[in-house]
Coordinates of C-alpha atoms (C1' of nucleotides) in Angstrom, one line a residue:
Chain V
M1 CA -29.4 -26.4 4.0
T2 CA -28.7 -24.6 0.8
T3 CA -30.2 -21.3 1.7
N4 CA -29.1 -17.7 2.4
P5 CA -27.0 -17.1 -0.7
S6 CA -25.6 -13.8 0.5
S7 CA -28.3 -12.0 2.4
P8 CA -32.0 -12.2 3.1
Q9 CA -32.5 -8.4 3.2
G10 CA -30.3 -5.4 2.8
E11 CA -28.1 -6.8 5.5
P12 CA -24.4 -7.2 4.8
P13 CA -23.2 -10.6 3.5
A14 CA -22.3 -13.2 6.1
S15 CA -18.6 -13.0 5.4
R16 CA -18.7 -9.3 6.2
R17 CA -20.7 -9.9 9.4
V18 CA -18.1 -12.4 10.6
A19 CA -15.3 -10.1 9.6
A20 CA -16.9 -7.2 11.5
A21 CA -17.3 -9.3 14.6
L22 CA -13.6 -10.2 14.5
R23 CA -12.6 -6.7 13.7
A24 CA -14.5 -5.5 16.7
L25 CA -12.7 -8.0 18.9
I26 CA -9.4 -6.7 17.6
E27 CA -10.1 -3.1 17.9
S28 CA -11.6 -3.5 21.4
G29 CA -8.4 -5.2 22.5
E30 CA -10.0 -8.5 23.4
L31 CA -7.7 -9.9 20.8
S32 CA -4.3 -8.4 21.1
P33 CA -1.4 -8.3 18.6
G34 CA 0.1 -11.8 18.5
D35 CA -3.1 -13.5 19.6
V36 CA -4.5 -16.3 17.5
L37 CA -8.0 -16.1 16.0
P38 CA -10.5 -19.0 16.2
S39 CA -9.7 -21.5 13.4
E40 CA -11.6 -21.3 10.2
R41 CA -13.5 -24.4 11.1
G42 CA -14.3 -23.0 14.5
L43 CA -15.6 -19.7 13.0
S44 CA -17.7 -21.6 10.5
E45 CA -19.4 -23.5 13.4
Q46 CA -19.7 -20.5 15.7
F47 CA -21.3 -18.3 13.1
G48 CA -23.2 -21.1 11.3
V49 CA -21.6 -20.5 7.9
A50 CA -19.6 -22.7 5.5
R51 CA -15.9 -22.8 6.1
N52 CA -15.3 -21.0 2.8
T53 CA -17.4 -18.1 4.1
A54 CA -15.5 -17.9 7.4
R55 CA -12.3 -18.0 5.3
E56 CA -13.6 -15.1 3.2
A57 CA -14.1 -13.2 6.4
V58 CA -10.5 -13.8 7.4
R59 CA -9.3 -12.8 4.0
L60 CA -11.1 -9.4 4.3
L61 CA -9.2 -8.8 7.5
A62 CA -5.9 -9.9 6.0
D63 CA -6.5 -7.5 3.1
E64 CA -6.8 -4.7 5.6
G65 CA -3.5 -5.7 7.1
L66 CA -5.1 -6.5 10.4
V67 CA -4.3 -10.2 10.6
I68 CA -1.8 -12.6 9.1
A69 CA -2.3 -16.3 8.4
K70 CA 0.4 -18.8 9.2
H71 CA 0.1 -22.1 7.4
G72 CA -0.4 -24.9 9.9
K73 CA -0.4 -22.6 12.9
G74 CA -3.4 -20.3 12.7
V75 CA -4.4 -16.7 11.9
F76 CA -2.8 -14.1 14.1
V77 CA -3.5 -10.5 14.9
R78 CA -0.7 -8.6 13.3
E79 CA 1.9 -7.0 15.6
E80 CA 3.2 -3.6 15.0
P81 CA 6.7 -4.0 13.8
R82 CA 9.5 -1.6 14.5
L83 CA 9.5 1.1 11.9
L84 CA 12.7 2.3 10.3
R85 CA 12.3 6.0 9.4
F86 CA 14.6 7.1 6.7
G87 CA 15.1 10.9 6.8
S88 CA 16.8 13.4 4.7
E89 CA 19.5 14.0 7.2
R90 CA 20.9 10.5 6.5
Y91 CA 22.7 12.0 3.5
S92 CA 24.5 14.5 5.7
Q93 CA 28.2 14.7 5.1
K94 CA 28.9 15.1 8.8
I95 CA 27.2 11.9 9.7
R96 CA 29.2 10.2 7.0
E97 CA 32.5 11.5 8.2
E98 CA 31.8 10.9 11.8
T99 CA 30.6 7.4 11.5
G100 CA 32.0 6.2 8.2
L101 CA 28.5 4.8 7.6
S102 CA 26.3 4.8 4.5
P103 CA 22.9 6.5 4.9
Y104 CA 21.2 3.1 5.4
R105 CA 23.7 1.8 8.0
A106 CA 23.5 5.1 9.9
E107 CA 19.7 4.8 10.3
V108 CA 19.7 1.1 11.2
S109 CA 22.5 1.3 13.7
K110 CA 20.8 4.3 15.3
Q111 CA 18.0 1.9 16.2
G112 CA 20.4 -0.6 17.7
R113 CA 19.9 -3.1 14.9
T114 CA 22.4 -4.9 12.7
A115 CA 22.6 -3.7 9.2
R116 CA 23.8 -5.6 6.2
V117 CA 23.9 -4.5 2.6
D118 CA 24.5 -6.9 -0.3
C119 CA 25.5 -5.6 -3.7
T120 CA 24.1 -8.4 -5.8
S121 CA 25.0 -7.1 -9.2
I122 CA 26.9 -4.4 -11.0
T123 CA 26.2 -4.0 -14.7
R124 CA 26.5 -1.6 -17.6
V125 CA 23.2 -1.0 -19.2
P126 CA 21.2 1.5 -21.4
A127 CA 19.4 3.9 -19.1
P128 CA 15.7 3.3 -18.6
A129 CA 13.6 6.2 -19.7
L130 CA 12.6 7.1 -16.2
V131 CA 16.3 7.3 -15.2
A132 CA 17.6 9.1 -18.3
E133 CA 15.0 11.8 -17.8
R134 CA 16.2 12.5 -14.3
L135 CA 19.9 12.4 -15.2
F136 CA 19.4 14.7 -18.2
L137 CA 20.8 12.0 -20.5
P138 CA 19.6 11.0 -23.9
T139 CA 17.5 7.8 -23.6
E140 CA 19.5 4.6 -23.8
S141 CA 22.7 6.3 -22.8
E142 CA 24.9 3.9 -20.9
V143 CA 24.8 3.9 -17.2
A144 CA 26.2 1.8 -14.4
R145 CA 23.6 -0.2 -12.6
R146 CA 24.2 -1.3 -9.0
E147 CA 21.6 -3.5 -7.3
N148 CA 21.6 -3.5 -3.5
W149 CA 19.7 -5.4 -1.0
Y150 CA 19.4 -4.1 2.5
Y151 CA 18.8 -6.2 5.7
A152 CA 18.2 -5.3 9.3
D153 CA 18.9 -8.2 11.7
D154 CA 19.1 -10.4 8.6
E155 CA 15.5 -9.6 7.6
P156 CA 15.3 -8.1 4.1
V157 CA 13.8 -4.6 4.3
Q158 CA 14.5 -2.9 1.1
C159 CA 16.0 -3.0 -2.3
G160 CA 17.7 -0.2 -4.1
V161 CA 18.8 0.0 -7.7
T162 CA 21.3 2.8 -8.4
Y163 CA 22.0 4.2 -11.8
I164 CA 25.1 6.3 -12.5
P165 CA 26.1 7.9 -15.8
W166 CA 28.8 5.8 -17.2
H167 CA 31.1 8.7 -17.8
I168 CA 31.1 9.2 -14.0
A169 CA 31.3 5.6 -12.9
Q170 CA 34.0 4.7 -15.4
G171 CA 37.4 4.0 -13.9
S172 CA 36.1 4.3 -10.3
V173 CA 35.0 1.6 -7.9
L174 CA 31.4 2.8 -8.6
G175 CA 31.4 1.0 -11.9
D176 CA 33.0 -2.3 -11.0
S177 CA 33.3 -3.0 -7.3
A178 CA 30.8 -4.1 -4.7
N179 CA 33.2 -2.8 -2.1
L180 CA 32.9 0.9 -2.0
G181 CA 35.3 1.6 0.9
P182 CA 34.8 3.9 3.9
G183 CA 31.8 6.3 3.8
S184 CA 30.5 4.2 0.9
L185 CA 28.7 5.6 -2.2
Y186 CA 28.5 9.2 -1.4
A187 CA 32.0 9.5 -0.2
R188 CA 33.2 8.2 -3.6
F189 CA 30.9 10.6 -5.5
D190 CA 32.3 13.4 -3.4
E191 CA 35.9 12.5 -4.4
L192 CA 34.9 12.5 -8.1
G193 CA 33.6 16.1 -7.9
Y194 CA 30.0 15.2 -7.2
P195 CA 29.3 16.1 -3.5
I196 CA 25.6 15.5 -2.7
K197 CA 24.0 18.8 -2.0
V198 CA 20.4 18.4 -3.0
I199 CA 18.2 15.4 -3.1
R200 CA 14.9 14.9 -4.9
E201 CA 12.7 12.1 -3.7
E202 CA 9.5 11.1 -5.5
I203 CA 7.4 8.8 -3.4
S204 CA 4.6 6.5 -4.2
A205 CA 3.0 3.4 -2.8
R206 CA 1.5 0.3 -4.4
M207 CA 1.0 -3.4 -3.9
P208 CA 4.1 -5.4 -4.5
R209 CA 4.7 -7.5 -7.6
I210 CA 4.9 -11.2 -6.9
S211 CA 8.6 -11.2 -7.4
E212 CA 9.0 -8.4 -4.9
K213 CA 6.7 -10.1 -2.5
E214 CA 8.9 -13.2 -2.5
A215 CA 12.2 -11.4 -2.5
L216 CA 11.3 -9.1 0.4
K217 CA 9.3 -11.8 2.2
I218 CA 6.3 -9.5 2.3
P219 CA 3.1 -10.9 3.8
D220 CA -0.3 -10.4 2.3
G221 CA -2.0 -7.1 2.8
V222 CA 1.3 -5.1 3.0
P223 CA 2.1 -2.5 0.3
V224 CA 5.5 -1.3 -0.8
I225 CA 6.8 2.3 -0.8
E226 CA 8.7 3.2 -3.9
V227 CA 11.1 6.1 -3.8
I228 CA 12.8 7.6 -6.9
H229 CA 15.8 9.3 -5.4
T230 CA 17.9 11.7 -7.4
G231 CA 21.3 12.9 -6.1
I232 CA 22.2 16.4 -7.2
N233 CA 25.6 18.2 -6.7
H234 CA 26.5 21.8 -5.9
E235 CA 26.1 22.9 -9.5
G236 CA 22.6 21.4 -9.8
T237 CA 23.8 18.5 -11.8
P238 CA 22.0 15.2 -11.1
F239 CA 24.6 12.4 -11.0
E240 CA 22.7 9.4 -9.6
V241 CA 19.2 8.0 -9.5
T242 CA 18.3 5.2 -7.1
I243 CA 15.0 3.5 -7.1
F244 CA 14.2 2.1 -3.6
T245 CA 11.5 -0.4 -2.9
M246 CA 10.6 -1.1 0.7
R247 CA 8.1 -2.9 2.8
A248 CA 5.6 -0.4 4.0
D249 CA 5.0 -2.1 7.3
T250 CA 8.6 -1.9 8.4
N251 CA 9.8 1.2 6.6
G252 CA 8.8 4.8 6.6
L253 CA 10.2 8.2 5.6
D254 CA 10.8 11.2 7.6
Y255 CA 11.7 14.6 6.0
T256 CA 12.5 17.8 7.7
I257 CA 12.5 20.5 5.1
P258 CA 13.0 24.3 5.0
V259 CA 10.2 26.1 3.2
E260 CA 11.2 28.4 0.4
D261 CA 9.9 32.0 0.7
Chain W
M1 CA -14.3 -35.2 -11.8
T2 CA -13.3 -34.4 -8.3
T3 CA -9.5 -34.6 -8.7
N4 CA -6.6 -32.3 -8.6
P5 CA -7.0 -30.7 -5.3
S6 CA -4.2 -28.1 -5.7
S7 CA -1.4 -29.8 -7.7
P8 CA -0.2 -33.2 -8.8
Q9 CA 3.4 -32.4 -8.3
G10 CA 5.5 -29.5 -7.1
E11 CA 3.7 -27.4 -9.7
P12 CA 2.0 -24.2 -8.7
P13 CA -1.7 -24.4 -7.8
A14 CA -4.2 -24.0 -10.6
S15 CA -5.3 -20.5 -9.5
R16 CA -1.7 -19.3 -9.8
R17 CA -1.2 -20.8 -13.2
V18 CA -4.3 -19.1 -14.4
A19 CA -3.2 -15.8 -12.8
A20 CA 0.2 -16.1 -14.4
A21 CA -1.3 -16.7 -17.8
L22 CA -3.5 -13.6 -17.4
R23 CA -0.6 -11.6 -16.0
A24 CA 1.5 -12.5 -19.0
L25 CA -1.2 -11.3 -21.3
I26 CA -1.3 -8.0 -19.5
E27 CA 2.4 -7.5 -19.3
S28 CA 2.9 -8.4 -22.9
G29 CA 0.4 -5.8 -23.9
E30 CA -2.1 -8.2 -25.5
L31 CA -4.5 -6.9 -22.9
S32 CA -4.2 -3.2 -22.6
P33 CA -5.4 -0.9 -19.8
G34 CA -9.1 -0.6 -20.0
D35 CA -9.5 -4.0 -21.7
V36 CA -11.9 -6.5 -20.3
L37 CA -10.7 -10.0 -19.2
P38 CA -12.5 -13.2 -20.1
S39 CA -15.4 -13.7 -17.7
E40 CA -14.9 -16.0 -14.7
R41 CA -17.1 -18.6 -16.3
G42 CA -15.1 -18.3 -19.5
L43 CA -11.8 -18.7 -17.8
S44 CA -13.1 -21.7 -15.8
E45 CA -13.9 -23.4 -19.1
Q46 CA -10.8 -22.4 -21.0
F47 CA -8.5 -23.6 -18.2
G48 CA -10.6 -26.5 -17.1
V49 CA -11.0 -25.4 -13.5
A50 CA -14.0 -24.6 -11.3
R51 CA -15.3 -21.1 -11.4
N52 CA -14.2 -20.5 -7.9
T53 CA -10.6 -21.3 -9.0
A54 CA -10.8 -18.9 -11.9
R55 CA -12.2 -16.4 -9.5
E56 CA -9.3 -16.9 -7.1
A57 CA -6.9 -16.2 -10.0
V58 CA -8.6 -13.0 -10.7
R59 CA -8.4 -12.1 -7.0
L60 CA -4.7 -12.6 -7.1
L61 CA -4.4 -10.1 -9.9
A62 CA -6.7 -7.6 -8.2
D63 CA -4.6 -7.8 -5.0
E64 CA -1.6 -6.8 -7.1
G65 CA -3.5 -3.8 -8.3
L66 CA -3.3 -5.1 -11.9
V67 CA -7.0 -5.4 -12.6
I68 CA -10.3 -4.2 -11.2
A69 CA -13.6 -5.9 -11.1
K70 CA -16.8 -4.1 -12.0
H71 CA -20.0 -5.7 -10.9
G72 CA -22.2 -6.8 -13.7
K73 CA -19.7 -5.6 -16.3
G74 CA -16.5 -7.6 -16.1
V75 CA -13.0 -7.5 -14.9
F76 CA -10.8 -4.8 -16.5
V77 CA -7.1 -4.1 -16.8
R78 CA -6.5 -1.2 -14.5
E79 CA -5.6 2.1 -16.2
E80 CA -2.8 4.3 -15.0
P81 CA -4.5 7.3 -13.4
R82 CA -3.0 10.7 -13.4
L83 CA -0.8 11.2 -10.4
L84 CA -0.9 14.2 -8.3
R85 CA 2.6 14.9 -6.9
F86 CA 2.6 17.0 -3.7
G87 CA 5.9 18.6 -3.2
S88 CA 7.5 20.7 -0.5
E89 CA 7.4 23.8 -2.6
R90 CA 3.7 23.9 -2.3
Y91 CA 4.1 25.6 1.1
S92 CA 6.1 28.4 -0.5
Q93 CA 4.9 31.8 0.6
K94 CA 5.6 33.2 -2.8
I95 CA 3.2 30.8 -4.5
R96 CA 0.6 31.6 -1.8
E97 CA 0.9 35.3 -2.4
E98 CA 1.0 35.1 -6.1
T99 CA -1.9 32.9 -6.5
G100 CA -3.8 33.2 -3.3
L101 CA -4.1 29.4 -3.4
S102 CA -3.7 26.9 -0.7
P103 CA -1.0 24.2 -1.2
Y104 CA -3.5 21.7 -2.4
R105 CA -5.2 24.0 -4.8
A106 CA -1.9 25.2 -6.2
E107 CA -0.9 21.6 -7.1
V108 CA -4.2 20.6 -8.6
S109 CA -4.7 23.7 -10.7
K110 CA -1.1 23.3 -11.9
Q111 CA -2.3 20.1 -13.5
G112 CA -5.4 21.8 -15.1
R113 CA -7.8 20.1 -12.8
T114 CA -10.6 21.5 -10.7
A115 CA -9.9 21.5 -7.0
R116 CA -12.5 21.5 -4.3
V117 CA -11.9 21.5 -0.5
D118 CA -14.6 20.8 2.0
C119 CA -14.1 21.6 5.6
T120 CA -16.5 19.1 7.1
S121 CA -16.0 19.8 10.8
I122 CA -14.3 22.1 13.2
T123 CA -14.2 21.0 16.8
R124 CA -12.3 21.5 20.0
V125 CA -10.8 18.3 21.3
P126 CA -8.1 16.9 23.6
A127 CA -5.0 16.3 21.5
P128 CA -4.3 12.7 20.5
A129 CA -1.0 11.5 21.8
L130 CA 0.6 11.5 18.4
V131 CA -0.3 15.1 17.9
A132 CA 0.5 16.3 21.4
E133 CA 4.0 14.8 21.1
R134 CA 4.7 16.7 17.9
L135 CA 3.3 20.0 19.2
F136 CA 5.3 19.8 22.4
L137 CA 2.0 19.9 24.4
P138 CA 1.0 17.9 27.4
T139 CA -1.2 15.0 26.4
E140 CA -4.9 15.8 26.3
S141 CA -4.2 19.6 25.9
E142 CA -7.0 21.2 24.0
V143 CA -6.6 21.7 20.3
A144 CA -8.7 22.8 17.4
R145 CA -9.5 20.0 15.0
R146 CA -10.3 20.8 11.4
E147 CA -11.3 18.0 9.1
N148 CA -10.9 18.6 5.4
W149 CA -11.8 16.6 2.3
Y150 CA -10.0 17.3 -0.9
Y151 CA -11.4 16.7 -4.4
A152 CA -10.0 16.9 -7.9
D153 CA -12.6 17.0 -10.7
D154 CA -15.1 16.1 -8.0
E155 CA -13.3 12.8 -7.2
P156 CA -12.2 12.5 -3.6
V157 CA -8.5 12.2 -3.4
Q158 CA -7.4 12.9 0.1
C159 CA -8.5 13.7 3.6
G160 CA -6.6 15.9 6.0
V161 CA -7.1 16.4 9.7
T162 CA -5.4 19.5 11.1
Y163 CA -4.7 20.0 14.8
I164 CA -3.9 23.5 16.1
P165 CA -3.1 24.3 19.8
W166 CA -6.1 26.0 21.1
H167 CA -4.2 29.0 22.4
I168 CA -3.3 29.8 18.8
A169 CA -6.6 29.0 17.2
Q170 CA -8.6 30.8 19.8
G171 CA -10.3 34.0 18.6
S172 CA -9.2 33.5 15.0
V173 CA -11.1 32.0 12.1
L174 CA -8.8 28.9 12.5
G175 CA -10.9 27.8 15.5
D176 CA -14.4 28.4 14.2
S177 CA -14.8 29.1 10.5
A178 CA -14.7 26.9 7.5
N179 CA -13.9 29.9 5.4
L180 CA -10.3 30.8 5.9
G181 CA -10.1 33.7 3.5
P182 CA -7.5 34.4 0.8
G183 CA -4.3 32.4 1.0
S184 CA -6.0 30.0 3.3
L185 CA -4.6 28.3 6.4
Y186 CA -1.0 29.3 6.2
A187 CA -1.7 32.9 5.5
R188 CA -3.7 33.0 8.7
F189 CA -0.9 31.4 10.7
D190 CA 1.5 33.9 9.2
E191 CA -0.7 36.8 10.5
L192 CA -0.8 35.2 14.0
G193 CA 3.0 35.2 14.2
Y194 CA 3.5 31.7 12.9
P195 CA 5.0 31.9 9.5
I196 CA 5.6 28.4 8.1
K197 CA 9.4 28.1 7.7
V198 CA 10.1 24.4 8.2
I199 CA 8.0 21.4 7.6
R200 CA 8.5 17.9 8.9
E201 CA 6.7 15.1 7.0
E202 CA 6.6 11.5 8.2
I203 CA 5.4 9.2 5.6
S204 CA 4.0 5.7 5.7
A205 CA 1.8 3.5 3.6
R206 CA -0.8 0.8 4.5
M207 CA -4.0 -0.7 3.3
P208 CA -7.0 1.5 3.9
R209 CA -9.5 0.9 6.7
I210 CA -13.0 0.0 5.5
S211 CA -14.2 3.5 6.4
E212 CA -11.4 5.1 4.4
K213 CA -12.1 2.8 1.5
E214 CA -15.7 3.9 1.3
A215 CA -15.1 7.6 1.9
L216 CA -12.3 7.9 -0.6
K217 CA -13.9 5.4 -3.0
I218 CA -10.7 3.3 -3.1
P219 CA -10.8 0.2 -5.2
D220 CA -9.5 -3.1 -4.0
G221 CA -5.7 -3.6 -4.1
V222 CA -4.9 0.1 -3.6
P223 CA -3.1 1.2 -0.5
V224 CA -3.1 4.7 1.1
I225 CA -0.3 7.0 1.9
E226 CA -0.4 8.6 5.3
V227 CA 1.5 11.7 6.0
I228 CA 2.0 13.2 9.4
H229 CA 2.8 16.8 8.6
T230 CA 4.1 19.3 11.2
G231 CA 4.3 23.0 10.5
I232 CA 7.2 24.8 12.3
N233 CA 7.8 28.6 12.5
H234 CA 10.9 30.7 12.3
E235 CA 11.7 30.0 16.0
G236 CA 11.5 26.2 15.7
T237 CA 8.1 26.1 17.3
P238 CA 5.6 23.6 15.9
F239 CA 2.2 25.1 15.6
E240 CA 0.2 22.7 13.5
V241 CA 0.0 19.0 12.8
T242 CA -2.0 17.6 9.9
I243 CA -2.6 14.0 9.2
F244 CA -3.2 13.4 5.5
T245 CA -4.6 10.2 4.1
M246 CA -4.5 9.8 0.3
R247 CA -5.2 7.1 -2.3
A248 CA -1.8 5.8 -3.4
D249 CA -2.8 5.2 -7.0
T250 CA -3.7 8.8 -7.6
N251 CA -1.4 10.6 -5.3
G252 CA 2.3 10.8 -4.7
L253 CA 4.8 13.0 -3.0
D254 CA 7.8 14.9 -4.4
Y255 CA 10.4 16.5 -2.3
T256 CA 13.4 18.5 -3.2
I257 CA 15.6 18.9 -0.2
P258 CA 19.0 20.6 0.5
V259 CA 21.3 18.2 2.2
E260 CA 22.9 19.4 5.5
D261 CA 26.7 19.4 5.6
Chain C
dC1 C1' -33.7 -10.9 -21.0
dA2 C1' -28.8 -12.8 -20.9
dG3 C1' -24.4 -12.2 -19.1
dT4 C1' -21.3 -10.6 -15.5
dG5 C1' -19.4 -10.5 -10.9
dG6 C1' -20.6 -11.4 -5.6
dT7 C1' -21.7 -14.6 -2.3
dC8 C1' -22.6 -19.0 -0.3
dT9 C1' -22.7 -24.2 0.6
dA10 C1' -20.8 -28.9 1.5
dG11 C1' -17.4 -31.7 1.1
dA12 C1' -12.7 -33.1 -0.4
dC13 C1' -7.5 -33.6 -0.3
dC14 C1' -2.9 -31.3 0.3
dA15 C1' 0.9 -29.0 3.1
dC16 C1' 2.5 -27.4 7.2
dT17 C1' 3.2 -27.4 12.5
dC18 C1' 3.5 -29.4 16.8
dA19 C1' 3.1 -32.5 20.5
Chain Q
dG1 C1' -1.8 -38.0 14.4
dA2 C1' -4.6 -34.1 15.2
dG3 C1' -5.3 -29.5 14.0
dT4 C1' -4.5 -25.6 11.0
dG5 C1' -4.5 -23.0 6.8
dG6 C1' -4.3 -23.7 1.3
dT7 C1' -6.6 -25.2 -2.6
dC8 C1' -10.2 -27.2 -5.3
dT9 C1' -14.9 -28.8 -7.0
dA10 C1' -19.8 -28.4 -8.5
dG11 C1' -23.6 -26.2 -8.1
dA12 C1' -26.7 -22.5 -6.4
dC13 C1' -29.0 -17.8 -5.9
dC14 C1' -28.4 -12.7 -5.6
dA15 C1' -27.3 -8.0 -7.6
dC16 C1' -25.9 -5.3 -11.2
dT17 C1' -25.3 -4.0 -16.3
dG18 C1' -26.5 -4.0 -20.6
dT19 C1' -29.6 -4.9 -24.8

DNA sequence: CAGTGGTCTAGACCACTCA
DNA sequence: GAGTGGTCTAGACCACTGT
């Protein structure tokens, strides 16, 4: 049989029909999170389509983030993972002083999980345009670049690259040491005359680059949230830009903000 | 020839190699945004793979958001669209009074584009759990539900569903009229004793549901940003929850926030 | 009309998982 | 080893876009 290439009438293609059938099972709860779907070969037989067509149906669901395929095991309905919500209050000086924790650690331990932060590199580089702009520096000015990887229960959840004008980082641990001491980054800035008083966060979302997908172990069908964070002191001077990239299925943001009159 | 099912050695599969070659062309600038890629049949010949394999390579790029296929025309390198950045200052009373514009219109017209907002339905419904929680209402309490669609230059860019406790909406235009009058939603709340003084915005990102994909005309490989927005008055009382869903490739968020001590 | 992407088939081998 | 997803081939017809 070599017929039915796509559809006889205005009906949707076979792959969509199969996908719709599976989606209905999931949304109705007949298939619960964690459950395994019928195998591709099974679907192909049940619905009378080629295996590739069944596979295409599964792909459609994976692209919606509804299911996730595990090589050699099966295709599973995706479980809702615990969501880390990063809020503006995590920069609060009080939290820092009371707990001695960095913003990230404060959030993660609040949820009873184990935080780990690795500073994987500290370098001195010319500022990328996007960074120079926000720090009010001429392009290519020198900045310290600190790359950090954040884990919760040993799962990678986000990556943050911090840029600091070299004239600030110079001579302090900011410019050369992975170990920032108690209270971490913002405690050091504070001591250097740059208390964090205002933050600006620019948020967008996109699909991960392959490198990000691998490094953060991001499954198919999961976007990343990108945050361009600018730290600003009491005088309105920006002193630090950090670009965060985080898995969107395990991370979120939560801001409580006073409205100007 | 029926050989090379995947790879001879530990080399990456053919589809990835083709994808990598194309990605390199794009990243090096040899293929610029708007340019058309070689056709699937062309790629299949150039790289000596089956058309399906070339197609798979293109799909990988599409999933990264790098290219977009147009039926009957070709596959094109995606162009960077203009980004609307919605910030916290858009709720400012001053802007509202000076311009008479709603937050959305204020942002869009700031960018010299034409805004349109359609209120497609106003109903009275039991509050969804997520909403009741944030409005400090018992579950299933009655709320007014207003569904709005937002356009820029006649392109759909976001959808917002607003929930208002019925005891507030009752008797005002909020509960029954699409036409909110000058200053729009927040001006009416103000008059009813609910000036917006604090907002809470919870942000996440995910792949769109099929219905969203169609309604917002979202291409493949583009996630959506979801914002759960809560409006809070001078007494700390939440009086409105709006759930925004927006295309992530054309929308972003921008918050400037004072840090608590 | 020719050329492009969209969908489908039938069958194959590889890589991973688990009993 | 049996079963699952991952990749690939070769060839087909459909639907859309242009000339």
